[in-house]
mmCIF file of C-alpha atoms in Angstrom:
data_model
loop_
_atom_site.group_PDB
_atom_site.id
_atom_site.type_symbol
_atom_site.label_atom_id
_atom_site.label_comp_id
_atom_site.label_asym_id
_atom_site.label_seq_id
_atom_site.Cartn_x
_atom_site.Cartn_y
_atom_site.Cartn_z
ATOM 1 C CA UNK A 20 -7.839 10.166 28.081
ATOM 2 C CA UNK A 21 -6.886 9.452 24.276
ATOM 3 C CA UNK A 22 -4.756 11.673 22.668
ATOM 4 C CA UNK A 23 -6.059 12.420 19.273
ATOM 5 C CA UNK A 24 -3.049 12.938 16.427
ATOM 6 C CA UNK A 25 -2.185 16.462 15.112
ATOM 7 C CA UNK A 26 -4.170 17.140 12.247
ATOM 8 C CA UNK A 27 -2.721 16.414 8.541
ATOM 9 C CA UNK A 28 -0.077 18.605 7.035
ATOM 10 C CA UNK A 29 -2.349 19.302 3.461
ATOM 11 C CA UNK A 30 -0.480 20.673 0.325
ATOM 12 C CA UNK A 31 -1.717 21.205 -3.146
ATOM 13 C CA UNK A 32 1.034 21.482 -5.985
ATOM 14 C CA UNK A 33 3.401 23.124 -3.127
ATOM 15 C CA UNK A 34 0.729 25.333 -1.685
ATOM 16 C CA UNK A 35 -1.292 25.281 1.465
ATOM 17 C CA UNK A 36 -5.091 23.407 0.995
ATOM 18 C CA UNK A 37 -7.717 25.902 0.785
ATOM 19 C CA UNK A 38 -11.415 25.344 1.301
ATOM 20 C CA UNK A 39 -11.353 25.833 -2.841
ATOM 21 C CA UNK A 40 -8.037 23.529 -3.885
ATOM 22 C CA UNK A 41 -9.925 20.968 -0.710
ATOM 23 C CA UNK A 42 -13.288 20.496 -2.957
ATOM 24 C CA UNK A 43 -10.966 18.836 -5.576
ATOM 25 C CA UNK A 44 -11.276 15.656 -3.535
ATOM 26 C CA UNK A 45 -14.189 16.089 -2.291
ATOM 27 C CA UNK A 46 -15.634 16.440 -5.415
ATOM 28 C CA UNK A 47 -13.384 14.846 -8.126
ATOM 29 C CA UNK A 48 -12.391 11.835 -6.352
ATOM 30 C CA UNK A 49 -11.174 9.815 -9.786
ATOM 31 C CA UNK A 50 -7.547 9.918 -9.582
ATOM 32 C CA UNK A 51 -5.018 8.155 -7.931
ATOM 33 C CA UNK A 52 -2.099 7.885 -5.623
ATOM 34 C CA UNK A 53 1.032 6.717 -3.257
ATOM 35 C CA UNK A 54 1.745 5.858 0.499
ATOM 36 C CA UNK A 55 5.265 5.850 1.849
ATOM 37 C CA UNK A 56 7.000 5.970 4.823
ATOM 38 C CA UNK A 57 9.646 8.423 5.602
ATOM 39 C CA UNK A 58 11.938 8.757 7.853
ATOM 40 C CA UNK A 59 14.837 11.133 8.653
ATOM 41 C CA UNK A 60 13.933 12.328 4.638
ATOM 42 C CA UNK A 61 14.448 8.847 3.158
ATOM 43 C CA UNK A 62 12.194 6.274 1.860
ATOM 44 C CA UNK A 63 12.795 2.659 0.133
ATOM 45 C CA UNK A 64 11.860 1.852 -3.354
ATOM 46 C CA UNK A 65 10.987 5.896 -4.051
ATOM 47 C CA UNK A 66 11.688 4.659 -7.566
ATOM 48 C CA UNK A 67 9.090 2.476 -7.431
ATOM 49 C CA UNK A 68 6.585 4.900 -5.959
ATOM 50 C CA UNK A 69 7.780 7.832 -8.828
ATOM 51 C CA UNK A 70 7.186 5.399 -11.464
ATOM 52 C CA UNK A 71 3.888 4.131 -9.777
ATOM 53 C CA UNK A 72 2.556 7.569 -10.145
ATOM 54 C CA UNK A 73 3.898 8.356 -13.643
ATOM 55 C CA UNK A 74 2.387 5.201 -14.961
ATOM 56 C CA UNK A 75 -1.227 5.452 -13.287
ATOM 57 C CA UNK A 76 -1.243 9.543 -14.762
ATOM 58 C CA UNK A 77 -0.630 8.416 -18.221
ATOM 59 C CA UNK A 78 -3.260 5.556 -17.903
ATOM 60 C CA UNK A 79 -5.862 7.486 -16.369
ATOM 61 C CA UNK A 80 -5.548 11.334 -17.398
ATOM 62 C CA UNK A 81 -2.795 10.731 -20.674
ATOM 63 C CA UNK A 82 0.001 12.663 -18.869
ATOM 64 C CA UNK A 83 3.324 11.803 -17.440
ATOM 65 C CA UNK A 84 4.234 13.093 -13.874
ATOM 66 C CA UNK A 85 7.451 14.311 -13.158
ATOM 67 C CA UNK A 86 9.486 12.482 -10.736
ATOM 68 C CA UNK A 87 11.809 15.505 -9.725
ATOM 69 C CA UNK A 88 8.637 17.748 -9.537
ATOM 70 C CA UNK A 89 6.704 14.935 -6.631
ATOM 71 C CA UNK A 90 10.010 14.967 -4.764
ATOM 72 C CA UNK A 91 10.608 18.603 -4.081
ATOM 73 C CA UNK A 92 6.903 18.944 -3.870
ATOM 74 C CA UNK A 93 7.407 15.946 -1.230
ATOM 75 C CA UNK A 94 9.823 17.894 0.829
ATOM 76 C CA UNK A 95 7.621 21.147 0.781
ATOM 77 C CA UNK A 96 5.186 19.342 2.320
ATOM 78 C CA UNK A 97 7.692 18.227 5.136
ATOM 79 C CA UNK A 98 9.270 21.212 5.459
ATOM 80 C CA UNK A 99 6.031 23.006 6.602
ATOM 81 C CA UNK A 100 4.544 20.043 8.855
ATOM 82 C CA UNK A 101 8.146 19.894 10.342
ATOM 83 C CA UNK A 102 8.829 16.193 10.134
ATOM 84 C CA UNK A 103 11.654 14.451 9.131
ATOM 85 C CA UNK A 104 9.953 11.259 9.802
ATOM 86 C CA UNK A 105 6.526 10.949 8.212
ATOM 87 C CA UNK A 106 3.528 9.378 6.565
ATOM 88 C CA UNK A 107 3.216 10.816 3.386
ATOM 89 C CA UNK A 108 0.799 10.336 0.625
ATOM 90 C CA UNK A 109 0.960 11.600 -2.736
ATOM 91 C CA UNK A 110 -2.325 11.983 -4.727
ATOM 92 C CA UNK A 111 -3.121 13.384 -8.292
ATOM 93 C CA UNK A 112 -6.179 14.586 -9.781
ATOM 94 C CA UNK A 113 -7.618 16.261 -13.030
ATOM 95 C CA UNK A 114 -10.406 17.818 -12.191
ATOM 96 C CA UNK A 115 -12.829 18.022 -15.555
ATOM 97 C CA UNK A 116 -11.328 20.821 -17.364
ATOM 98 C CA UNK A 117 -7.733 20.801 -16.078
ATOM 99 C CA UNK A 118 -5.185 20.404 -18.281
ATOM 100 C CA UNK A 119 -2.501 19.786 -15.756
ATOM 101 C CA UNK A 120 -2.059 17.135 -12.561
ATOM 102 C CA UNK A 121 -3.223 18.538 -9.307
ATOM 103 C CA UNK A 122 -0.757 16.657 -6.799
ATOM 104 C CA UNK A 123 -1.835 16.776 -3.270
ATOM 105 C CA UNK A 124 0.499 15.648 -0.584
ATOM 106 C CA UNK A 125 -0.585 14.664 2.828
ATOM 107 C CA UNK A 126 1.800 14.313 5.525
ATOM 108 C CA UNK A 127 0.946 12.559 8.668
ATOM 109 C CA UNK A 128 2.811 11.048 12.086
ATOM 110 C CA UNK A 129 4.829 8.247 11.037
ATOM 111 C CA UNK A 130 3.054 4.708 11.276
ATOM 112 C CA UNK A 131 4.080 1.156 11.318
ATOM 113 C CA UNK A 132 2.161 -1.964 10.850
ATOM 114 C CA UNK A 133 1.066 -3.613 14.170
ATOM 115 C CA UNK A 134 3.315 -6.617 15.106
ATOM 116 C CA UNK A 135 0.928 -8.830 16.025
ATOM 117 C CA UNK A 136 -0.196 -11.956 13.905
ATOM 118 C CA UNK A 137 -3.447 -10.678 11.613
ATOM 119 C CA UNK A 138 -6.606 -12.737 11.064
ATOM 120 C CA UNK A 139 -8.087 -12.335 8.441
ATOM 121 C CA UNK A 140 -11.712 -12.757 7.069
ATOM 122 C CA UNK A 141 -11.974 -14.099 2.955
ATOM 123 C CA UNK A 142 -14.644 -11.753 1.052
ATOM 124 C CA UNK A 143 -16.031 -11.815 -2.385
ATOM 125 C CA UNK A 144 -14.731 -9.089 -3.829
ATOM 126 C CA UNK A 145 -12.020 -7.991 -6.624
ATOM 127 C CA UNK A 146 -11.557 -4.293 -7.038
ATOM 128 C CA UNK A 147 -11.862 -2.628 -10.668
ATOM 129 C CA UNK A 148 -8.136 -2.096 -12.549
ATOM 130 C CA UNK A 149 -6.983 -3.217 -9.190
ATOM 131 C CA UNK A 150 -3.131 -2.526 -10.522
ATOM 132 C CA UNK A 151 -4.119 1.227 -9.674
ATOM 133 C CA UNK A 152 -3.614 2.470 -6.000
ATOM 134 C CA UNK A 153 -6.607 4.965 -5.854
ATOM 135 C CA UNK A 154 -8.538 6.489 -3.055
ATOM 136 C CA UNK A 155 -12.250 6.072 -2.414
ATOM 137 C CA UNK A 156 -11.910 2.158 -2.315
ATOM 138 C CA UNK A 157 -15.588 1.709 -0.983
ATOM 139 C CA UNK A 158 -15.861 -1.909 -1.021
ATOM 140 C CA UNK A 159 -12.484 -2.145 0.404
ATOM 141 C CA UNK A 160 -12.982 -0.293 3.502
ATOM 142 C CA UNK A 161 -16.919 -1.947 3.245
ATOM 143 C CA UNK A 162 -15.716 -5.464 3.715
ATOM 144 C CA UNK A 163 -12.790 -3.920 6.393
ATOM 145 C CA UNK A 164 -15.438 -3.116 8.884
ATOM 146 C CA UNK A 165 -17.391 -6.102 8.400
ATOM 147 C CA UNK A 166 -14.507 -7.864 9.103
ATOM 148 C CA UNK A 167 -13.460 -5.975 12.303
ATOM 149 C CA UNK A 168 -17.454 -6.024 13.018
ATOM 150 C CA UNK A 169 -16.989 -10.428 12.719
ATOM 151 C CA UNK A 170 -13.669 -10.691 15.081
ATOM 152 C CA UNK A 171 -11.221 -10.274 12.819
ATOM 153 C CA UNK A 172 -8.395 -7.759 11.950
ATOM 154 C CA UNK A 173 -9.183 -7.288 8.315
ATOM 155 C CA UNK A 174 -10.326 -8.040 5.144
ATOM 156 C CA UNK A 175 -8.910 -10.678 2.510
ATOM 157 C CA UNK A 176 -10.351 -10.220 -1.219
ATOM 158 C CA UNK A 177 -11.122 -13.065 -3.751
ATOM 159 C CA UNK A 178 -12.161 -13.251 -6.874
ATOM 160 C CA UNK A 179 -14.952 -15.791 -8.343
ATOM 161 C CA UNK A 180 -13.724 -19.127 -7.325
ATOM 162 C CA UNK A 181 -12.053 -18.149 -3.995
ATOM 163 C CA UNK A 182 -9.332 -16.963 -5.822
ATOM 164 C CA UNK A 183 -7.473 -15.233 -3.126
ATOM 165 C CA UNK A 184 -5.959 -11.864 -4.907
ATOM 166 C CA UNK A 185 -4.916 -9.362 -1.738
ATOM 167 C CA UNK A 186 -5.901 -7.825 1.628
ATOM 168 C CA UNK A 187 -7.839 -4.564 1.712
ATOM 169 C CA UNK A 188 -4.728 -2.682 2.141
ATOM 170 C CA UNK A 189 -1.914 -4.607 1.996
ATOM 171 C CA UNK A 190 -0.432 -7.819 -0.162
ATOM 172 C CA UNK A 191 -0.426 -11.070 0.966
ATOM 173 C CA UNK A 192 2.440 -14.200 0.906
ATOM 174 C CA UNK A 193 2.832 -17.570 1.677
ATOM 175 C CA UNK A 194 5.553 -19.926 2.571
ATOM 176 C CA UNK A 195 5.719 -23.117 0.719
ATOM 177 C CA UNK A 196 9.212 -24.776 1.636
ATOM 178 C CA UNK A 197 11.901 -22.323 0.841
ATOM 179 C CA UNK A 198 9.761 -20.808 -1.572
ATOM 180 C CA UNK A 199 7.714 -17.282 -0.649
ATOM 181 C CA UNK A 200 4.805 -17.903 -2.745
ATOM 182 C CA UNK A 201 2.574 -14.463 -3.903
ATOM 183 C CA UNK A 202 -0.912 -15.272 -5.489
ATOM 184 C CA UNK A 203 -0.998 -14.972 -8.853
ATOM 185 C CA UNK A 204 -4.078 -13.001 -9.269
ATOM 186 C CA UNK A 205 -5.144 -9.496 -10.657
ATOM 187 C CA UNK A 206 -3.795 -7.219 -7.849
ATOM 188 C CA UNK A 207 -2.088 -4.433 -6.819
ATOM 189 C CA UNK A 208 2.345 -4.896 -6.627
ATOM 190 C CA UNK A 209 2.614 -2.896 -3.505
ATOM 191 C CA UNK A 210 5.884 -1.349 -3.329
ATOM 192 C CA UNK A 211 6.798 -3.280 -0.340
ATOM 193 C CA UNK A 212 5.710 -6.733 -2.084
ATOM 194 C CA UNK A 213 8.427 -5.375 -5.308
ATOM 195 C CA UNK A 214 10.901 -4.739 -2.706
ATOM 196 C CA UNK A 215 10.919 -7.930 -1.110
ATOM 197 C CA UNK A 216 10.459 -9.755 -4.356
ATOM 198 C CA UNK A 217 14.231 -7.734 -5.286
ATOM 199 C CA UNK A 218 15.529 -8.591 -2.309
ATOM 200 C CA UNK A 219 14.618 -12.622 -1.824
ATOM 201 C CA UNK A 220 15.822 -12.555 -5.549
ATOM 202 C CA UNK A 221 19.452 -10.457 -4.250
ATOM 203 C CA UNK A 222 19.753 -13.511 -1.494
ATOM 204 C CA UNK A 223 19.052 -16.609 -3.482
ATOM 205 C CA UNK A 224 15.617 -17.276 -2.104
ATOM 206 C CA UNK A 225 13.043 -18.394 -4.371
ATOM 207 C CA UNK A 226 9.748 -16.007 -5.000
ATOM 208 C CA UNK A 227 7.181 -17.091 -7.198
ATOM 209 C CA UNK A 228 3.837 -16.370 -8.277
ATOM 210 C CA UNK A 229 1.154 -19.291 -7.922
ATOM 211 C CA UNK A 230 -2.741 -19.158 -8.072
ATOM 212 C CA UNK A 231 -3.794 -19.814 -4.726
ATOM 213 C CA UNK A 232 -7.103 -20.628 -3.649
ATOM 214 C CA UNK A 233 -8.814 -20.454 -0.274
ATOM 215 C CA UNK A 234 -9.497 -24.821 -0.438
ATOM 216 C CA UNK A 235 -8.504 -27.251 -2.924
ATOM 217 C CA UNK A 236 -5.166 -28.530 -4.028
ATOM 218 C CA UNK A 237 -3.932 -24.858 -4.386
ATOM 219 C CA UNK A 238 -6.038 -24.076 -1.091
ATOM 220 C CA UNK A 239 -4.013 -21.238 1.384
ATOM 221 C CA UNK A 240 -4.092 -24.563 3.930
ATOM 222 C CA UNK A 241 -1.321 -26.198 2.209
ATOM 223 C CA UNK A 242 1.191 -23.445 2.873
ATOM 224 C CA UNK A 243 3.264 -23.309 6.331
ATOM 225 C CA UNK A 244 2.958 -19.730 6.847
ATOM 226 C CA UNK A 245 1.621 -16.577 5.475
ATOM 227 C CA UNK A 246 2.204 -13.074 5.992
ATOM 228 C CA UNK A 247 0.772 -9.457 4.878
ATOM 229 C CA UNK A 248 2.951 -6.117 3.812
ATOM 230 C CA UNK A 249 2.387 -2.611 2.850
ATOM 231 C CA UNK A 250 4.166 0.520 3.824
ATOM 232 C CA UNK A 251 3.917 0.261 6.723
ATOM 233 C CA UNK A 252 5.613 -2.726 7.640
ATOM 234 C CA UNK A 253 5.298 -6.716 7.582
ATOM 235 C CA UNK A 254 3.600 -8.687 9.630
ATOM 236 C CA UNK A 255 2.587 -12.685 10.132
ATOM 237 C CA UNK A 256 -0.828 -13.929 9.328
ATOM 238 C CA UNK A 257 -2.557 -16.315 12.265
ATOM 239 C CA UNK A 258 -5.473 -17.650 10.588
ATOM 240 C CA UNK A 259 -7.612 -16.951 6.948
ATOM 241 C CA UNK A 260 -11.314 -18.046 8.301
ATOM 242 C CA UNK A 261 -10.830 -21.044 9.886
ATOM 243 C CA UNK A 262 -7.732 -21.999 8.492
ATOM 244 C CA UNK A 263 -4.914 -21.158 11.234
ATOM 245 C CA UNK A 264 -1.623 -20.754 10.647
ATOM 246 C CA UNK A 265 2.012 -20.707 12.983
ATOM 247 C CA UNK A 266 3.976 -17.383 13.540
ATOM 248 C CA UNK A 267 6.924 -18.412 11.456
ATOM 249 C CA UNK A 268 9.693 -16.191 13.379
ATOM 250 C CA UNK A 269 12.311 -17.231 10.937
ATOM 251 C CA UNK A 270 10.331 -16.394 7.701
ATOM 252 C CA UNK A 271 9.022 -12.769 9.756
ATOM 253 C CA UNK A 272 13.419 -12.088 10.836
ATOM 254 C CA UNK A 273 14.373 -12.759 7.018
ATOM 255 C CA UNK A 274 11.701 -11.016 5.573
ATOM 256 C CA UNK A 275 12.143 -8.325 7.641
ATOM 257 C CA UNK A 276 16.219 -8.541 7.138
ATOM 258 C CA UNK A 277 15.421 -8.301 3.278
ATOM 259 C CA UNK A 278 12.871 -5.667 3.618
ATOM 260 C CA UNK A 279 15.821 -3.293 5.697
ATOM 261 C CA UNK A 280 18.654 -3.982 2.587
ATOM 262 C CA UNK A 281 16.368 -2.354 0.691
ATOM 263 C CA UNK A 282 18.215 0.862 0.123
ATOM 264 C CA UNK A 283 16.814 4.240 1.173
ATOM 265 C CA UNK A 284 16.648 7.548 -1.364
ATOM 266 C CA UNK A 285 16.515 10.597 -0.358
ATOM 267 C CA UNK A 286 13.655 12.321 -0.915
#
């Protein structure tokens, strides 16, 4: 018998969701938000993920967001689901009318990226101001079942040309050499991707941004290796289509090595 997860831990600008603050969603969904991990009440790059939010809010609704207010709103929310370790997501909406951020935070069982190597399935699709993490991604999750629906684990987007840009959820990277190569493409920098970008940089290792392609000179074939990333983890690539690729254990144990000096802040 399955056992199905506790139900989310729902806040709404410190207070318990209501049927009335839960319509905001359900009814507003323009907005946008942040996924991080936590765990004993730390989280890498929470920097990042503050100024993420702050940045998206005065793009899309001409407001800043506080970074001291999403943190002890942050640990509100864990307080009253009783976790110390956590999947937490912090969304903001302005519903029409509002003249302040709503900032929902959902907190969740912790999670981690499966370990084994992904396939993935190339798609023609580029998402709309894709440098904005927002909910409601239809064509993302779309092309995501289609993909599990053809064999495969998920979804890899690509703009006209088979320009490849990122997964569904997560960012994608390529070894060329020594070199960690990240398309250069219009995409989301997932806080993991930034993280590991710092950290090859800390260590000497080359990252660099290339246009990759899914065939031709710049085709993903060329490259030795590839791998995906998000919050919840890394984790190698085995093939893009047809194109297969090896499990390169040393480029997963430094990535992952780099990824853990990250440090952690307190939330």
């Amino acid at each position: 018998m399955t056992t199905q997860p506790p139900p989310p831990h729902i806040e709404f600008d410190g207070r318990p969701a209501t049927e009335e603050t839960l319509r905001i969603p359900a009814l507003y969904g323009f907005g946008h938000f942040t996924a991080l991990q936590v765990r004993d009440g730390r989280a890498r790059g929470l920097g990042l993920h503050l100024a993420r939010l702050d940045a998206a809010n005065r793009e899309l609704f001409g407001l800043p967001v506080d970074g001291d207010r999403v943190r002890e709103l942050v640990r509100h929310a864990l307080d009253g689901a009783g976790r110390r370790d956590a999947s937490v997501r912090v969304n903001a909406y302005q519903p029409p009318g509002a003249t302040r951020t709503t900032l929902m935070v959902t907190v969740r069982e912790p999670a981690v990226m499966p370990s084994g190597a992904r396939s993935l399935m190339s798609v023609p699709y580029a998402r709309t101001a894709p440098h904005i993490k927002r909910p409601g991604e239809f064509g993302q999750t779309y092309y995501g079942v289609l993909a599990e629906r053809a064999g495969f684990d998920d979804a890899l987007l690509t703009a006209p040309g088979g320009v490849v840009t990122e997964g569904a959820v997560t960012n994608i990277g390529f070894r060329d050499g020594d070199s960690v190569v990240w398309p250069d493409a219009p995409a989301l920098t997932g806080i993991t991707m930034a993280l590991l970008e710092q950290g090859l940089e800390r260590a000497g290792r080359p990252s660099v941004r290339r246009p990759v392609t899914l065939d031709g000179p710049d085709g993903a074939g060329r490259f030795s290796a590839a791998f995906v990333c998000n919050s919840q983890g890394i984790a190698p690539v085995r093939r893009i289509d047809d194109t297969v690729f090896a499990v390169d254990e040393e480029l997963m144990k430094d990535l992952g090595a780099v990824y853990e000096s990250a440090p952690e802040d307190t939330v």
